[in-house]
Tab-separated table of C-alpha atoms and ligand atoms in Angstrom:
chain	number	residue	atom	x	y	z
E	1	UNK	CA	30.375	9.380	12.161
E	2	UNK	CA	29.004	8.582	8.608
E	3	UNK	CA	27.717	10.968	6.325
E	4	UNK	CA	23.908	10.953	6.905
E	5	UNK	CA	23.257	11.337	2.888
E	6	UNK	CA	25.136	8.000	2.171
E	7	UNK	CA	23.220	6.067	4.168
E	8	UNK	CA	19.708	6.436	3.576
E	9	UNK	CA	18.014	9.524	1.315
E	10	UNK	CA	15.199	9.688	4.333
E	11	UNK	CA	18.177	11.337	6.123
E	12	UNK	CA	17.799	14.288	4.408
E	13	UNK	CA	16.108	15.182	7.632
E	14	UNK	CA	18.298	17.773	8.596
E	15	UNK	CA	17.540	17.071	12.388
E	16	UNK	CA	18.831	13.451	12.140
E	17	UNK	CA	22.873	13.704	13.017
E	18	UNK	CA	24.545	10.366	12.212
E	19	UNK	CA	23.510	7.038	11.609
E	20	UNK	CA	23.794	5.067	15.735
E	21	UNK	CA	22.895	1.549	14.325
E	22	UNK	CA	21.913	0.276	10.563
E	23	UNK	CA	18.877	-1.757	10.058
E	24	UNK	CA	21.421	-4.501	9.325
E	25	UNK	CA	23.224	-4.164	12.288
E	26	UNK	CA	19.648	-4.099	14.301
E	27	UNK	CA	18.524	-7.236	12.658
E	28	UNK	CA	22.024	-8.838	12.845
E	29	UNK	CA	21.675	-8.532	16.748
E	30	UNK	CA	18.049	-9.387	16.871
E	31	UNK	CA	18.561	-12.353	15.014
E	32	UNK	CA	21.253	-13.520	17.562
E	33	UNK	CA	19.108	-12.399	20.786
E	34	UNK	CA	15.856	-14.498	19.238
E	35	UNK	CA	18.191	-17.449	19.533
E	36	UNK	CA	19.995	-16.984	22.750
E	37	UNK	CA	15.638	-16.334	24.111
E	38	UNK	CA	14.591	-19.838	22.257
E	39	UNK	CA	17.704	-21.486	24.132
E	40	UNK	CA	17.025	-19.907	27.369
E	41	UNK	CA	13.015	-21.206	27.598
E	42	UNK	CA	11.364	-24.402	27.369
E	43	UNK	CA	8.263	-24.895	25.477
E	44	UNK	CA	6.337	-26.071	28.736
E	45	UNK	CA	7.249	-22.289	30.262
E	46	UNK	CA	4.576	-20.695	28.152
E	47	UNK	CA	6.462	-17.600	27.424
E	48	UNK	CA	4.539	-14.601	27.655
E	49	UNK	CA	6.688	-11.779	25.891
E	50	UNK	CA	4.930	-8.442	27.056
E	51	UNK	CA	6.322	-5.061	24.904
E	52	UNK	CA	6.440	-1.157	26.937
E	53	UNK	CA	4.170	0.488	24.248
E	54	UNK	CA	4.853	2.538	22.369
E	55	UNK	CA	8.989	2.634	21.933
E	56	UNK	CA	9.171	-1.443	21.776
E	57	UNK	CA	6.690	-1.952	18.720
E	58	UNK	CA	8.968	-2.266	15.781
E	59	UNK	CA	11.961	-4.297	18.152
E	60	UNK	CA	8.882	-6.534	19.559
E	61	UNK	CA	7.433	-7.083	16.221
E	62	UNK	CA	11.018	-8.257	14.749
E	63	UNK	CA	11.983	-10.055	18.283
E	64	UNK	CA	9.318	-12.697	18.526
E	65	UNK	CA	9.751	-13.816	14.219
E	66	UNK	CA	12.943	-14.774	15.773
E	67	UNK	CA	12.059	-16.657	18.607
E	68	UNK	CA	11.066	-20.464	17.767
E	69	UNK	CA	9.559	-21.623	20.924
E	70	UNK	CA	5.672	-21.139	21.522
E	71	UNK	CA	5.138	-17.984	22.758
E	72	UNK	CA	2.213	-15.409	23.531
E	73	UNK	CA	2.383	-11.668	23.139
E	74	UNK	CA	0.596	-8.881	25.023
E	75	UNK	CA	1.450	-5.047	25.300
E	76	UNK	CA	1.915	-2.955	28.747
E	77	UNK	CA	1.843	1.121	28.397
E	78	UNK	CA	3.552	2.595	31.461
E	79	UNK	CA	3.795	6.515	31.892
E	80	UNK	CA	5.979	8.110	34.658
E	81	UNK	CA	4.986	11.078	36.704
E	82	UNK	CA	6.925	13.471	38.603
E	83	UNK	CA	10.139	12.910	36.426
E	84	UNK	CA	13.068	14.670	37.439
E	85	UNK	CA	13.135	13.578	40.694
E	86	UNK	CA	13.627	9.802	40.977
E	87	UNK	CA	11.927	9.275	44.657
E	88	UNK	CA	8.886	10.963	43.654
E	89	UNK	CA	8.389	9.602	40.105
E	90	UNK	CA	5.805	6.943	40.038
E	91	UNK	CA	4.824	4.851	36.838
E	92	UNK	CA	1.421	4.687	36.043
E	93	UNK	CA	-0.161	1.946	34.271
E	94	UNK	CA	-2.084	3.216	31.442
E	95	UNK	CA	-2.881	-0.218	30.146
E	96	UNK	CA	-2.179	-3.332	31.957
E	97	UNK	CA	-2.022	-6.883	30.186
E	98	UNK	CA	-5.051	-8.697	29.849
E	99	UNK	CA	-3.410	-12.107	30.432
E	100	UNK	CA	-2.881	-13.027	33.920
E	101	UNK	CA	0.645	-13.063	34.676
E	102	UNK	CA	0.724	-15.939	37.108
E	103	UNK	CA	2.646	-18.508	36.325
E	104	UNK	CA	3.950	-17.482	33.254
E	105	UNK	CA	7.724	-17.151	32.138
E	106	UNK	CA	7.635	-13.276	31.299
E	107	UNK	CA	9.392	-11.312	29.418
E	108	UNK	CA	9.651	-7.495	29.104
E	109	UNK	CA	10.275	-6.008	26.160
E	110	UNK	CA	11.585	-2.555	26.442
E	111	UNK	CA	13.158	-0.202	23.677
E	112	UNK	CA	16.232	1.806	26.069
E	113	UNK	CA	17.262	1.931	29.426
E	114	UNK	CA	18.209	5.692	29.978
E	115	UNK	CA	18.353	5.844	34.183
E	116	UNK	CA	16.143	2.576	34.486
E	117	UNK	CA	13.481	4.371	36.788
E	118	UNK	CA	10.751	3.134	34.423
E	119	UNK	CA	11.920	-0.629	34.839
E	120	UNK	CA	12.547	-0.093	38.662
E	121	UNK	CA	9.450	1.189	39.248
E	122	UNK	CA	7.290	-1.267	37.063
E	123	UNK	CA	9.308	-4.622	37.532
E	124	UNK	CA	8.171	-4.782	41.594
E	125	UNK	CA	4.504	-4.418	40.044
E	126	UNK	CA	4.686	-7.414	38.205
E	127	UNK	CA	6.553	-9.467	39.935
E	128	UNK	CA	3.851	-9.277	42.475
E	129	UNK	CA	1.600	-10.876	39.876
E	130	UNK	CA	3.981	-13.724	40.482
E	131	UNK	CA	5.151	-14.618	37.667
E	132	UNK	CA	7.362	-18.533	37.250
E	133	UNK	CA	9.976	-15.949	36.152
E	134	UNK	CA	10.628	-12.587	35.110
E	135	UNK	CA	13.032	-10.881	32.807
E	136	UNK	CA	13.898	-7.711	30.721
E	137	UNK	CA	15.073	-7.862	27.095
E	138	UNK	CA	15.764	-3.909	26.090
E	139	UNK	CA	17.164	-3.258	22.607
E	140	UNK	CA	19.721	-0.304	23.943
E	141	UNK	CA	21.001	0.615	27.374
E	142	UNK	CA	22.639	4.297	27.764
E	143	UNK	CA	24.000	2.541	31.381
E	144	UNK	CA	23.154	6.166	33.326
E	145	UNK	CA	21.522	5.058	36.141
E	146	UNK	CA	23.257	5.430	39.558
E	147	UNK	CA	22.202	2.209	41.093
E	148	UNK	CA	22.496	-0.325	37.968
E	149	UNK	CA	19.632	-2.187	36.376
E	150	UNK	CA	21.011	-5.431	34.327
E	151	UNK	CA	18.622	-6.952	32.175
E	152	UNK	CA	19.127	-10.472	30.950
E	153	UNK	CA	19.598	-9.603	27.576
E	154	UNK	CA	20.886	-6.136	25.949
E	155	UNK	CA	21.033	-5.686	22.454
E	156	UNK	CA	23.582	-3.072	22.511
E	157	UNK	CA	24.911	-0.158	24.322
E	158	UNK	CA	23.958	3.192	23.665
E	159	UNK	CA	25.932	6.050	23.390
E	160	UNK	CA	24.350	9.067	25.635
E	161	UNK	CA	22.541	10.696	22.892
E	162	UNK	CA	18.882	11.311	22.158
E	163	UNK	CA	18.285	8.743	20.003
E	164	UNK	CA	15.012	8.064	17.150
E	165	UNK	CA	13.627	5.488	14.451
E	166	UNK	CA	13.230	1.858	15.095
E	167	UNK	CA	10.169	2.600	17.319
E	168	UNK	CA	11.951	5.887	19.195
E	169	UNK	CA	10.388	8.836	18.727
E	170	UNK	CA	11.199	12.976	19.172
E	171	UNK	CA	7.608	14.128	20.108
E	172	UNK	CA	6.418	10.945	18.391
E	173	UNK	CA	8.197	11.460	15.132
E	174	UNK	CA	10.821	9.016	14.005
E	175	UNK	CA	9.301	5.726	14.988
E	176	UNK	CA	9.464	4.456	11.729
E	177	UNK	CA	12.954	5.045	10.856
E	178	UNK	CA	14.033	0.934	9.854
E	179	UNK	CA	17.832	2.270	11.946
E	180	UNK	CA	18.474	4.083	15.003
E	181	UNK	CA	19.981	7.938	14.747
E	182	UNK	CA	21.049	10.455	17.000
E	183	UNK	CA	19.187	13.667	16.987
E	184	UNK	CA	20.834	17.471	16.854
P	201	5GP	P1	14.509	5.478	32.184
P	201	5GP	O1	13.311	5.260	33.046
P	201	5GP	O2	15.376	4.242	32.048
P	201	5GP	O3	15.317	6.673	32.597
P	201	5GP	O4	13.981	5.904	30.757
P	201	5GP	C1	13.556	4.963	29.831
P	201	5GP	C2	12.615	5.590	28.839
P	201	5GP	O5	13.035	6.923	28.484
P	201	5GP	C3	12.613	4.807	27.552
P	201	5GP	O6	11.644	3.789	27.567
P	201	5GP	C4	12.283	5.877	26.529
P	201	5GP	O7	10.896	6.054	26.463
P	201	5GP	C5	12.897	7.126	27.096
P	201	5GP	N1	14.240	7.373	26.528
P	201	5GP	C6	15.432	7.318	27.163
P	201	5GP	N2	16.447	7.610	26.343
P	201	5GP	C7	15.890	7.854	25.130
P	201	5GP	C8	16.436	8.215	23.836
P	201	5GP	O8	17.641	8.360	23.609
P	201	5GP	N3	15.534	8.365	22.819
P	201	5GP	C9	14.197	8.208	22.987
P	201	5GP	N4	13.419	8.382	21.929
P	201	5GP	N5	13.641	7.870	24.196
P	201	5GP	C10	14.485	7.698	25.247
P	202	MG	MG1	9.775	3.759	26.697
């Protein structure tokens, strides 16, 4: 636990409890996951790197300056209904890529992994868009989800808190915190 004064003034924010993960230690591990993603594609594969709106933004936006093979972006914004219970929650695209999918070496973008409904849900979508390949990139995972989702890459995992900044809102506050707290 660090003292939430010492580490940034903008933490005066009485709601904010500790500090999860410094900006440093978020671009430390983007840094290292931009270089595992250039080793991992070819230039031929035509990445297509595809951020969940809105969460993703800021870990996107830092993501791809790391990344040194040619790549394309585009933006997906999924919303889940009938939360609460997982057999009736469905995932609703509220905007779907523009670029066709086919083909492409994709990659989702996605900010946490809380029970990994959202992913289950939307990765069967898209990989009927057949897709060369398709894998997940998500910046936290809380690991909570009964049956487990593994993405390719993780940036870290989360402790099982509601956690803000770095594109994570409270009621869309936060998002532009440049580290990741936990919340009272
Ligand atoms: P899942 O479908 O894996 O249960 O939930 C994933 C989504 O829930 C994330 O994309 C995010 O929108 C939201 N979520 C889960 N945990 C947190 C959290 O600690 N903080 C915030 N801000 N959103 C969360
Ligand atoms: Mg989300």
């Amino acid at each position: 636990m660090t003292s939430v004064a010492a580490r940034d003034r903008r933490l005066a924010d009485r709601a904010v409890r500790r500090v999860a993960f410094t900006a440093e230690e978020l671009g430390d591990r983007v840094r290292a996951l931009g270089t595992e993603i250039s080793a991992a594609y070819r230039p031929e594969d035509r990445l297509l790197v595809i951020g969940l709106l809105k969460g993703s933004f800021i870990f996107l936006a830092d993501l791809v300056r790391e990344i040194t093979i040619p790549l394309q972006v585009d933006f997906l914004v999924a919303a889940s209904y009938g939360a609460g219970t997982t057999s009736s929650g469905d995932v609703r695209l509220l905007y779907d890529p523009s670029t066709s999918l086919a083909g492409r070496a994709v990659l989702i973008v996605e900010d946490i992994i809380d029970s990994g409904t959202t992913l289950k849900k939307l990765l069967p979508r898209l990989q009927a868009r057949a897709p060369a390949s398709l894998e997940v990139c998500a910046l936290l995972h809380k690991r909570l989800g009964t049956d487990h989702l593994e993405p390719r890459w993780v940036g870290f995992n989360a402790p099982n808190e509601f956690l803000v900044g770095y594109g994570l809102d409270h009621a869309e506050d936060f998002r532009h915190l440049p580290y990741i707290a936990s919340l009272e």
